Coordinates of C-alpha atoms in Angstrom, one line a residue:
X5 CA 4.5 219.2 16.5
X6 CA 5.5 222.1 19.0
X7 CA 1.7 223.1 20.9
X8 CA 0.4 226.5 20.6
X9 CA 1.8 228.0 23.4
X10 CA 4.7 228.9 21.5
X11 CA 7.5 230.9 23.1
X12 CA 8.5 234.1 21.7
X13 CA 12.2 232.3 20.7
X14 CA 9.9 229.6 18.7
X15 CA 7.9 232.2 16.9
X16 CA 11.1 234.0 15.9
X17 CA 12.4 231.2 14.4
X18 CA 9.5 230.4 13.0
X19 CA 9.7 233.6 11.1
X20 CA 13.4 233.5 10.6
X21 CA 13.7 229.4 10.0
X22 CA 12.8 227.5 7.2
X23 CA 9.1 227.1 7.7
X24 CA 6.9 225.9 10.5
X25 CA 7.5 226.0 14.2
X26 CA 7.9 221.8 14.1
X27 CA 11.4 222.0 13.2
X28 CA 13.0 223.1 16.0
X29 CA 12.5 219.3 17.0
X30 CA 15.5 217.9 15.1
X31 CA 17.8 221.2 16.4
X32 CA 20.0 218.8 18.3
X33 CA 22.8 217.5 15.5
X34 CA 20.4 217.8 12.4
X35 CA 22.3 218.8 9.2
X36 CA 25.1 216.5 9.6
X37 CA 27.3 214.8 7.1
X38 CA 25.7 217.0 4.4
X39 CA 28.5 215.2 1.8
X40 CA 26.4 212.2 1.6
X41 CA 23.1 213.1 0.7
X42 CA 23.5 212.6 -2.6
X43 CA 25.6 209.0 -2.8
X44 CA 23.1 207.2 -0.5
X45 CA 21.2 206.4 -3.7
X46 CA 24.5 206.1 -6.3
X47 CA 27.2 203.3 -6.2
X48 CA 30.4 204.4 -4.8
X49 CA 31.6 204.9 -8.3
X50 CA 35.0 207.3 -8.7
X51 CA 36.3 206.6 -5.0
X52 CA 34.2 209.1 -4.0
X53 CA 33.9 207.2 -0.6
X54 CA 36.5 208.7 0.7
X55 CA 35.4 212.0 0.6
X56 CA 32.0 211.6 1.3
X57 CA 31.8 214.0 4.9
X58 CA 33.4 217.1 3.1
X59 CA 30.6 219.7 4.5
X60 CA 29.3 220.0 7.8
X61 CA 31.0 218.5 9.9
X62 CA 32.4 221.4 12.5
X63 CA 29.5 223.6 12.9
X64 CA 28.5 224.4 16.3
X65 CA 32.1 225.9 17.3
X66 CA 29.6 228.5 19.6
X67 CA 27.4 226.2 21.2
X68 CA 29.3 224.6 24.1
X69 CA 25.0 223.6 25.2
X70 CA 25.6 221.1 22.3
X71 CA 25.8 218.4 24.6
X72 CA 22.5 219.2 27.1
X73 CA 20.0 216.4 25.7
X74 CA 17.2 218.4 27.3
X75 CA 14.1 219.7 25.9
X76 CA 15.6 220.7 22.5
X77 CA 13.2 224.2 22.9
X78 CA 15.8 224.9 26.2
X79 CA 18.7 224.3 24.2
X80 CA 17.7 226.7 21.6
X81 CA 17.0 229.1 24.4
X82 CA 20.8 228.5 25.8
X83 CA 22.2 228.8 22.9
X84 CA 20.3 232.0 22.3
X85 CA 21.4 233.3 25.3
X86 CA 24.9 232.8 24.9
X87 CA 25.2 233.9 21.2
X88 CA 23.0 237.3 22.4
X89 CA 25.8 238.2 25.1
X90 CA 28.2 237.5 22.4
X91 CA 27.0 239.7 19.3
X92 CA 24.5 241.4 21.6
X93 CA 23.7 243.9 19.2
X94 CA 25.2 245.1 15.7
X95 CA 27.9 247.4 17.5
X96 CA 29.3 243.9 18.5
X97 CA 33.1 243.8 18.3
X98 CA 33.3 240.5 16.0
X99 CA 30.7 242.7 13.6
X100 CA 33.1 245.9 13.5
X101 CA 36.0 243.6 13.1
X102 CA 35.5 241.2 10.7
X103 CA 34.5 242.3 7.0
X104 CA 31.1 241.1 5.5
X105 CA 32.4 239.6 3.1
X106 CA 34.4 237.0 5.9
X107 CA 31.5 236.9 8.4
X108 CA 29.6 235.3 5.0
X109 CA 31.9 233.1 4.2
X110 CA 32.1 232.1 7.8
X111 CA 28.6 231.8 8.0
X112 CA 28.7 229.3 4.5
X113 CA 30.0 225.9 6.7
X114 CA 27.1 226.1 8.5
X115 CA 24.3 223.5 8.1
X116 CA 20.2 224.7 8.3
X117 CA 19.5 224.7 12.1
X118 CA 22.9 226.7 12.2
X119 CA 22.0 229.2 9.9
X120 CA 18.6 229.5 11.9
X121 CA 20.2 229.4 15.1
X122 CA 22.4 232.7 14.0
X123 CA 19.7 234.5 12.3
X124 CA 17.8 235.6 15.4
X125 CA 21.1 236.9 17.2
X126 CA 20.6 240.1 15.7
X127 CA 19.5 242.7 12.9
X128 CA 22.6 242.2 11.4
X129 CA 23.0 238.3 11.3
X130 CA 19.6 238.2 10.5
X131 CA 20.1 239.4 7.1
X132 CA 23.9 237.5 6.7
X133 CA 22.5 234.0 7.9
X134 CA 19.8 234.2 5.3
X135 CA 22.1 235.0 2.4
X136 CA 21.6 233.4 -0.2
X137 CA 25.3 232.4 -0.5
X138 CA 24.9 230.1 2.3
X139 CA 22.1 228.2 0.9
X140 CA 24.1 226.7 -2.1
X141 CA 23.6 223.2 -0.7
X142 CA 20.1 221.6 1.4
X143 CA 19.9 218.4 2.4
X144 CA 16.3 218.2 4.4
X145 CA 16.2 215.0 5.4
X146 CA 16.5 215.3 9.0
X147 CA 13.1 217.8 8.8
X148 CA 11.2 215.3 6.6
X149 CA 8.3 214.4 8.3
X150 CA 7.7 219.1 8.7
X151 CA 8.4 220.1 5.2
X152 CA 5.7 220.9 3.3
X153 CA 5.4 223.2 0.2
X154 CA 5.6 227.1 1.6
X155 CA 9.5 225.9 3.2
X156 CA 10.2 225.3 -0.1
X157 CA 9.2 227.9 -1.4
X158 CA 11.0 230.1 1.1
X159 CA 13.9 228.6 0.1
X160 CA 13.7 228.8 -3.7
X161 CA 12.9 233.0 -2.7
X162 CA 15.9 233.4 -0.4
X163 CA 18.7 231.0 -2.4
X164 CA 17.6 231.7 -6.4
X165 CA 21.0 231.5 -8.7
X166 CA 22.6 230.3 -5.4
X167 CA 21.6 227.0 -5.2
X168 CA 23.3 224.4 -6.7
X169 CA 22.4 221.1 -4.3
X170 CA 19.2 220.7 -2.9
X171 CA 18.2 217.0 -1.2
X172 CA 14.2 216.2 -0.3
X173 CA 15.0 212.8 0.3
X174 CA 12.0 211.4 2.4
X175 CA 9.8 214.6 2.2
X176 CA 6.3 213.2 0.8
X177 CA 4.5 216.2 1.6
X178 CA 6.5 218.1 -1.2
X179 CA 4.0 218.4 -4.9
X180 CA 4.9 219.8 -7.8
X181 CA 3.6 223.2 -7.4
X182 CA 6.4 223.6 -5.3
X183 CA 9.2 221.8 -7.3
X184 CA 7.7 223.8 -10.0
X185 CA 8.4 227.3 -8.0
X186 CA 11.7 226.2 -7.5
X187 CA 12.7 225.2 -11.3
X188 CA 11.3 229.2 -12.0
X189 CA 13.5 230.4 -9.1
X190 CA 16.5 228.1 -8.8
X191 CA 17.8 227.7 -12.4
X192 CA 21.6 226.6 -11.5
X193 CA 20.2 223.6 -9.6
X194 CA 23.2 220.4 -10.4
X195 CA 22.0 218.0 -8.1
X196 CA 18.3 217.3 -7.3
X197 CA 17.2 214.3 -4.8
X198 CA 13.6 213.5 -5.0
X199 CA 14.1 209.6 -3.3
X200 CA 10.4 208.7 -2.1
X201 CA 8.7 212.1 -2.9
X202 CA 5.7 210.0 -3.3
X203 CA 3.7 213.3 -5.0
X204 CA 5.7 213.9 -7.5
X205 CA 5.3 213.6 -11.2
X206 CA 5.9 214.8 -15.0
X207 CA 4.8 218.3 -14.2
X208 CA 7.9 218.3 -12.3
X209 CA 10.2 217.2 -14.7
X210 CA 8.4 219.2 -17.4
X211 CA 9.1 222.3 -15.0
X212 CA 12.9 221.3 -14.7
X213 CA 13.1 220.8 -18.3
X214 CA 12.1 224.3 -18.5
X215 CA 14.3 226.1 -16.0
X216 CA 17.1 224.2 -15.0
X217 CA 19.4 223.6 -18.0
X218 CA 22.5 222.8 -15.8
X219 CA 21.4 219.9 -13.8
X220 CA 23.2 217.0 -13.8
X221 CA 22.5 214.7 -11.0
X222 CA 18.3 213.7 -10.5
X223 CA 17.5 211.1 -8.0
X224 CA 13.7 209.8 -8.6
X225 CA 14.0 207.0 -6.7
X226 CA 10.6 205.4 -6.1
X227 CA 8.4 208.1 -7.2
X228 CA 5.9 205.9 -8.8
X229 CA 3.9 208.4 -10.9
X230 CA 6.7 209.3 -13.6
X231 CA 6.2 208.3 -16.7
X232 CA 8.1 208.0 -20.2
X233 CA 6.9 212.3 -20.7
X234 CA 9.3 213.2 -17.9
X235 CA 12.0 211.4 -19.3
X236 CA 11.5 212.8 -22.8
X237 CA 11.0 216.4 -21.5
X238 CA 14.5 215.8 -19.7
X239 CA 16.4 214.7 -22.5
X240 CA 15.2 218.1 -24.4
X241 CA 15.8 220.5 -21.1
X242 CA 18.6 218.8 -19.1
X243 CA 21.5 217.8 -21.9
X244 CA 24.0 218.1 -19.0
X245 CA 22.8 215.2 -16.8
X246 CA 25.1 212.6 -16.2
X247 CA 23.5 210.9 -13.0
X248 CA 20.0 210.0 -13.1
X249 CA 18.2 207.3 -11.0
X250 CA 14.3 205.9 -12.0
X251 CA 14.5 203.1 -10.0
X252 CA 10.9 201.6 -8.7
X253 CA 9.6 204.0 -11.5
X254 CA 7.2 201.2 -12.6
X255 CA 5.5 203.2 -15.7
X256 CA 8.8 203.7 -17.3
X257 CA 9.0 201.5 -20.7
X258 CA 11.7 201.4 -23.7
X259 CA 10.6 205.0 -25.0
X260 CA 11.3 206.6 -22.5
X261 CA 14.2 205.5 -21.6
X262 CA 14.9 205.5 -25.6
X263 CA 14.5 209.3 -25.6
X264 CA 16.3 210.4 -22.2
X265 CA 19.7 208.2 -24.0
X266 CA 19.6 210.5 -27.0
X267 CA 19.3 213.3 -25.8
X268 CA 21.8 213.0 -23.1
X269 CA 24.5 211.8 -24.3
X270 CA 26.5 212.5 -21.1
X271 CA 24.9 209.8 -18.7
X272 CA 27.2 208.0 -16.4
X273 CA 25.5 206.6 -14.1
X274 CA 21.5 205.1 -14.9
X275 CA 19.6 203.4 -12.1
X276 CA 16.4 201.6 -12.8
X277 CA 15.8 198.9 -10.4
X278 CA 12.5 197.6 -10.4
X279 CA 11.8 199.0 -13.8
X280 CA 10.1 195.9 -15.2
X281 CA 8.6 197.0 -18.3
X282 CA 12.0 197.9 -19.7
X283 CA 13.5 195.4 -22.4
X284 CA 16.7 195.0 -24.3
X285 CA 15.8 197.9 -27.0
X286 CA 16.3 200.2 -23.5
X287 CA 19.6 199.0 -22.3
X288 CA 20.8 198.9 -26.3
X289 CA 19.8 202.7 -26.8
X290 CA 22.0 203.3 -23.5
X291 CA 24.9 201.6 -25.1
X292 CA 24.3 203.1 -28.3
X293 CA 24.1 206.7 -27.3
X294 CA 25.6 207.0 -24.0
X295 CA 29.3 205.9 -24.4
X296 CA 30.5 207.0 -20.8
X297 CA 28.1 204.9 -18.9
X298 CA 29.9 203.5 -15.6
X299 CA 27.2 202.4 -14.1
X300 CA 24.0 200.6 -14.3
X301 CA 21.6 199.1 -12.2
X302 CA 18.9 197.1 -14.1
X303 CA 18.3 194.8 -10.8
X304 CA 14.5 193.0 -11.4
X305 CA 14.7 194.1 -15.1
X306 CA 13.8 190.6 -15.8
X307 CA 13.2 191.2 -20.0
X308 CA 16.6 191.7 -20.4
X309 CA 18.9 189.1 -22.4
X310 CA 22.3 188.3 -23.1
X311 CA 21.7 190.1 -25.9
X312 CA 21.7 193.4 -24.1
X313 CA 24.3 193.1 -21.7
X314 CA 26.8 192.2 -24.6
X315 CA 25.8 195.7 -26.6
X316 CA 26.5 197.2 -23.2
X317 CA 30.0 195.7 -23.1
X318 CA 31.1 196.5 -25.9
X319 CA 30.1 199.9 -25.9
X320 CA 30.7 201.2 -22.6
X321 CA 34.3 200.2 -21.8
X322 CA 34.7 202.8 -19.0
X323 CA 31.6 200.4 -16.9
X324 CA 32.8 199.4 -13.2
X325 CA 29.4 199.3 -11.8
X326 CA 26.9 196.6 -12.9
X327 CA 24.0 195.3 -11.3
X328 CA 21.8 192.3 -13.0
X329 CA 20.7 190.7 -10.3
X330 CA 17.0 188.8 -10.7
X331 CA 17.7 188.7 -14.6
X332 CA 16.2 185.4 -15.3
X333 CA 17.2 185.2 -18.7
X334 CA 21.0 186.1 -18.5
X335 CA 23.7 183.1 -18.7
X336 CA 27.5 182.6 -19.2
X337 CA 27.3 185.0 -22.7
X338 CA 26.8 188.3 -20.3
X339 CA 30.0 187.1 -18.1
X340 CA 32.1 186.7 -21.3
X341 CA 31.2 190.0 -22.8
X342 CA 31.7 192.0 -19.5
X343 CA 35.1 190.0 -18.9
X344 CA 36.4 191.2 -22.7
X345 CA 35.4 194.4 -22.9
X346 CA 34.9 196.0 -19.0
X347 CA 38.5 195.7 -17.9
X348 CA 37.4 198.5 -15.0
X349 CA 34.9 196.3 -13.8
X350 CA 34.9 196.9 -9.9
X351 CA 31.3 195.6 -8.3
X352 CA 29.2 192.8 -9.9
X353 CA 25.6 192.2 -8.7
X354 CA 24.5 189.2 -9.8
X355 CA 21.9 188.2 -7.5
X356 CA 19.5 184.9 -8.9
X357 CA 20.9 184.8 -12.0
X358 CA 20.7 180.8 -11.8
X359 CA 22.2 180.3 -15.2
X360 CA 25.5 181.8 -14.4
X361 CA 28.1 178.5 -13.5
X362 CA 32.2 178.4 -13.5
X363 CA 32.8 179.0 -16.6
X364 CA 31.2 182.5 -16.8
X365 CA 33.0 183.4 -13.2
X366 CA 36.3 181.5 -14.8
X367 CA 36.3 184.1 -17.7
X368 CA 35.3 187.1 -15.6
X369 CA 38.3 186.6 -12.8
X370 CA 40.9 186.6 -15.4
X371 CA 40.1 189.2 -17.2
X372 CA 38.4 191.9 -14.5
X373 CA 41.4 192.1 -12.1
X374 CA 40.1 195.4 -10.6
X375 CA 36.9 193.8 -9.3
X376 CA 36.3 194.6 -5.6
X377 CA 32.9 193.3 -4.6
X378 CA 31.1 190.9 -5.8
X379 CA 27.2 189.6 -5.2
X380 CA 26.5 186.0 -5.9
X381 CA 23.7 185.2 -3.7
X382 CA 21.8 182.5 -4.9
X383 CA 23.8 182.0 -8.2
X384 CA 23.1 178.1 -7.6
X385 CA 25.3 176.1 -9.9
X386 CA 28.7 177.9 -8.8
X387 CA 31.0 175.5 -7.3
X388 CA 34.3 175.5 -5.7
X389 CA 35.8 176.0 -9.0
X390 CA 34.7 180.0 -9.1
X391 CA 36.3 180.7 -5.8
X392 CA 39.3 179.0 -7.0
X393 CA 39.0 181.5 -10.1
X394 CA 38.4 184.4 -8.1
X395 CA 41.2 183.7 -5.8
X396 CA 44.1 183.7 -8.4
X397 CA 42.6 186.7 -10.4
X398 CA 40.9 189.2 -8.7
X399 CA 43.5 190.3 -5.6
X400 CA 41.4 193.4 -4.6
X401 CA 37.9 191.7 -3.8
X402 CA 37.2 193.0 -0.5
X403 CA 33.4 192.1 0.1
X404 CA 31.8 188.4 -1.7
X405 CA 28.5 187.2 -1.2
X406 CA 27.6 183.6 -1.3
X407 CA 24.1 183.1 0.2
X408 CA 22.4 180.4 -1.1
X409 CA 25.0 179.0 -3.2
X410 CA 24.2 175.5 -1.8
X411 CA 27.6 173.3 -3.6
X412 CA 30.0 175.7 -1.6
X413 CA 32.2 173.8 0.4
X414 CA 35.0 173.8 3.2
X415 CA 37.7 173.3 0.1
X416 CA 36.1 176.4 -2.0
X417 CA 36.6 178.8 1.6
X418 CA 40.1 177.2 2.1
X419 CA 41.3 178.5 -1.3
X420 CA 40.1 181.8 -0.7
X421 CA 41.7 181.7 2.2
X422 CA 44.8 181.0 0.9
X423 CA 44.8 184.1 -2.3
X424 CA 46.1 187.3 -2.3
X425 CA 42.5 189.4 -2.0
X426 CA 42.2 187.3 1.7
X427 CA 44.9 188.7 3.7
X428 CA 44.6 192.0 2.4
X429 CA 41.3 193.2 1.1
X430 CA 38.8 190.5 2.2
X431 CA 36.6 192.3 4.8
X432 CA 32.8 191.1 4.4
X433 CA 31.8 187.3 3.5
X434 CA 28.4 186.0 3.8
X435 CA 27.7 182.4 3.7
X436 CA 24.2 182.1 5.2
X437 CA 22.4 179.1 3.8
X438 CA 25.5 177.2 3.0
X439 CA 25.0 174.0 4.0
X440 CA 28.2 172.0 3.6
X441 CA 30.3 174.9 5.1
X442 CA 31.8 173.9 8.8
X443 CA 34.0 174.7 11.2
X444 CA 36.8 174.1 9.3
X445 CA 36.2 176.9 6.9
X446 CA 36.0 179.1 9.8
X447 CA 39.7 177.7 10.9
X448 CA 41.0 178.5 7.2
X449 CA 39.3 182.0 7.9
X450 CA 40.8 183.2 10.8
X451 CA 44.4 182.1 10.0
X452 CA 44.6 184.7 6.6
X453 CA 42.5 186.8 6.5
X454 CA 43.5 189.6 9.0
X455 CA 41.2 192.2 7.5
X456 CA 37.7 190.3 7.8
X457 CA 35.4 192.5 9.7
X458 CA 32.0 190.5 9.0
X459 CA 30.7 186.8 8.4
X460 CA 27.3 185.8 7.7
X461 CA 26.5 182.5 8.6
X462 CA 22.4 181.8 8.6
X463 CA 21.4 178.2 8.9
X464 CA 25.1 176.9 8.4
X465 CA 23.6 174.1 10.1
X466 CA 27.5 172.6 10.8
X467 CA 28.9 175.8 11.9
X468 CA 29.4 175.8 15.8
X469 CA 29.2 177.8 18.7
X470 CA 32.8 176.7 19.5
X471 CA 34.3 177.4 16.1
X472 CA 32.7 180.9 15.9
X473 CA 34.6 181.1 19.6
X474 CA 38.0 180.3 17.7
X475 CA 37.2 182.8 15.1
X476 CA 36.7 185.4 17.6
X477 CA 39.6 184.7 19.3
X478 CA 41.7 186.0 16.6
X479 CA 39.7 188.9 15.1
X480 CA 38.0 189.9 18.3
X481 CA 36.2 193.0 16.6
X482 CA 34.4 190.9 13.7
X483 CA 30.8 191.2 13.4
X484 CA 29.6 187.6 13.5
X485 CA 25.8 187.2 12.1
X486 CA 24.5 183.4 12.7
X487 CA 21.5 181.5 14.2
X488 CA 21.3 178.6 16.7
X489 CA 17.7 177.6 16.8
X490 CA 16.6 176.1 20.0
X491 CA 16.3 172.9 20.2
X492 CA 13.0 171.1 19.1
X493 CA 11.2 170.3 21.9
X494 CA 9.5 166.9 21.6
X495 CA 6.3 166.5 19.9
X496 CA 3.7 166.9 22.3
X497 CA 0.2 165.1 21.6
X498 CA -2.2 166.8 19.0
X499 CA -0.1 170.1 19.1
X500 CA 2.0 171.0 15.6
X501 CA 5.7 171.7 16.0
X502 CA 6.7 174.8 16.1
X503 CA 8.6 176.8 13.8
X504 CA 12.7 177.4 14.6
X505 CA 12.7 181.0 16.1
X506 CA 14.3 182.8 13.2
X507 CA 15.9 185.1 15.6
X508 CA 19.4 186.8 14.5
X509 CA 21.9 185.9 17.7
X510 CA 24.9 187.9 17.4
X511 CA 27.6 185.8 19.5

């Protein structure tokens, strides 16, 4: 990263930082929206979207250089240099002035290059920046590509009991020696994201099982050597955890998931796209033991069976999350069951689950009025007739996919034009690969639904540039996604036509 003539200010922070030299490259605005890290991989469940930037958002209050896009070694330096005149030494006024205790709690709405930033002003900062009361939450995403294992174990030294969030989304260098330092140091951990730590595996788990009895939220996503033992040694260590995501964790069968249900019972939220050994005896032990469930992703789970997804239903009342998309094997039965039992119902992913028709989406719209988006790409035997449903009995849907669903007409758009959800709620609809939809859906559009903020429109081959004109016209800020391939130039001897350029023109 940063060459070996290092600067004395580099070397410091170095010392002082979290590790290695290289991540004084990200200093600019790294560390932002530090609320988020952990919902990137979890479906807005609870609202929470609302609330998503609570942390970092108003560091920097000292750094009027924020703005120089130089060299971000030279901004380092000028912020250095302005901080030094400030709290030159630890006689400073602001350190006589303000209590410890204050400064700390100051200090504790800082984000990492912050904290670095004010531990080599002085003696004194240097030992309140690297409190470990200001390291209760680490999102170190922006830094992937320079963490490696000794930052981590800095960390786990200087936060112990302290930390409670801690986000490695992205960092592949990270093993499990590390993870495992940091279970033995960092036994309060709640929330742990380990999203495409490629390295890791059940020695991990086996180390969190050992140490961290409070966690609750575990983010696995697409580490693709856990197996079933991590999920046992879970269920026996971490009877607290309520959010847990294994999806693309392709070892994972039945037992484990059999063993991480019973023994936490608390589980709200279980993610397991891409988990294709599972079967129904999985999704049935979640039922059984895990009454709270809200959400569940079991998208490419393609064993699963009506059976499954009725157990589900009738189990766990509270769901409002539920992705089946690319189950094969699922038809109108799984609609019925959700509509009677999951009154909360808000999003339905259904993507490819070609069995589904009218009658399934019939049952569903009058009986899951809260339901607020809805995935239907490629359900291929839907007709008018569920968007007629949908209009009359689901007033809040704000965001419907269509793609693919090729008996979609003009008629279909023009009732959902005309309900309740369209004036209010409706904000993104995607229509790409609908070919009987034309202009005149577009028309029916633009005179309800004042709140539409995107349209996909992919090979509409009857949609025109003129009509996408008119629907401008009236909601100039919509984001409007379609292609116009060129037209085919004529065959010329001996050479094969070309291909449409599949290029994405937004108008």
């Amino acid at each position: 990263m940063i060459h070996s003539g290092r600067t004395k200010l580099e070397k410091k922070a170095s010392r002082v930082g979290i590790g290695g030299g290289g991540q004084l490259q990200g200093v600019e605005e790294a560390g932002g929206g530090g609320g988020q890290w952990w919902r990137q991989q979890q479906p807005s469940h609870h609202h929470h979207h609302h609330h998503h930037h609570h942390h970092h958002h108003h560091h920097s209050g000292y750094y009027t250089s924020q703005h120089n896009h130089n060299n971000p070694v030279t901004t380092m330096k000028q912020s250095y240099m302005q901080l030094t005149r400030v709290f030159h030494d630890d006689e400073a006024q602001i350190n006589k002035k303000l209590p410890k205790e204050l400064l700390l709690r100051i200090l504790s709405y800082l984000d990492v290059v912050s904290l670095c930033r004010c531990a080599q002003v002085s003696k004194a900062w240097n030992v309140l920046a690297l409190d470990g009361s200001n390291w209760q939450r680490i999102d170190l995403f922006d830094f992937q590509r320079d963490v490696e294992g000794p930052v981590i174990e800095n960390i786990s030294r200087r936060c112990g009991g302290f930390l409670r969030q801690l986000s490695l989304r992205g960092c592949q260098s990270i093993g499990n020696n590390s993870m495992r330092t940091l279970a033995q140091l960092c036994p309060n951990i709640e929330e742990l994201n380990l999203s495409r730590c490629k390295k890791i595996s059940d020695t991990t788990c086996a180390a969190l099982s050992s140490h961290c009895p409070k966690l609750q939220r575990l983010n696995l996503d697409s580490c693709p050597e856990v197996t079933d033992l991590s999920l046992k040694d879970l269920s026996e260590g971490c009877p607290l955890l309520t959010h847990v995501n294994l999806s693309w964790c392709e070892l994972l069968t039945d037992n484990g998931v059999e063993a991480l249900a019973r023994g936490c019972p608390e589980l709200r939220s279980f993610l397991s796209k891409g988990c294709r050994q599972l079967t129904d005896r999985a999704v049935k032990c979640l039922a059984r033991y895990c009454p709270n469930m809200e959400a569940i992703n079991l998208h490419e789970c393609r064993n699963i069976t009506d059976d499954a997804v009725r157990e589900l239903s009738e189990r766990c009342a509270r769901l409002h999350y539920v992705c089946l998309s690319n189950c094969p094997n699922l038809t109108d039965a799984s609609l019925v069951m959700l509509a009677q039992h999951c009154p909360l119902l808000g999003t339905l992913e259904c993507v490819a689950c070609t069995h589904f028709t009218d009658a399934g989406f019939q049952a569903l719209a009058r009986n899951c009025r809260l339901l607020e988006k809805m995935d239907l790409e490629e359900c291929v035997l839907i007709t008018d007739a569920t968007l007629i449903h949908l209009a009359m009995g689901c007033p809040r849907l704000e965001k419907l996919s269509l793609s693919h669903c090729e008996l979609i007409t003009d008629e279909g758009i023009r009732q959902l034009a005309l309900s309740p959800c369209a004036s209010e709620h409706l904000a993104v609809l995607e229509l790409d690969n609908c070919p009987l939809i034309t202009d005149a859906s577009l028309d029916h559009l633009l005179q309800a639904c004042h709140n539409l903020q995107r349209i996909e429109l992919y090979d509409c081959q009857l949609i025109t540039r003129a009509g996408i004109r008119r629907l401008r016209t009236h909601l100039p800020n919509i984001k409007v996604h379609a292609y116009f391939a060129p037209v085919t130039p004529p065959p010329s001897a001996g050479a094969s036509r070309q291909r449409y350029c599949r290029c994405c023109v937004i108008l």
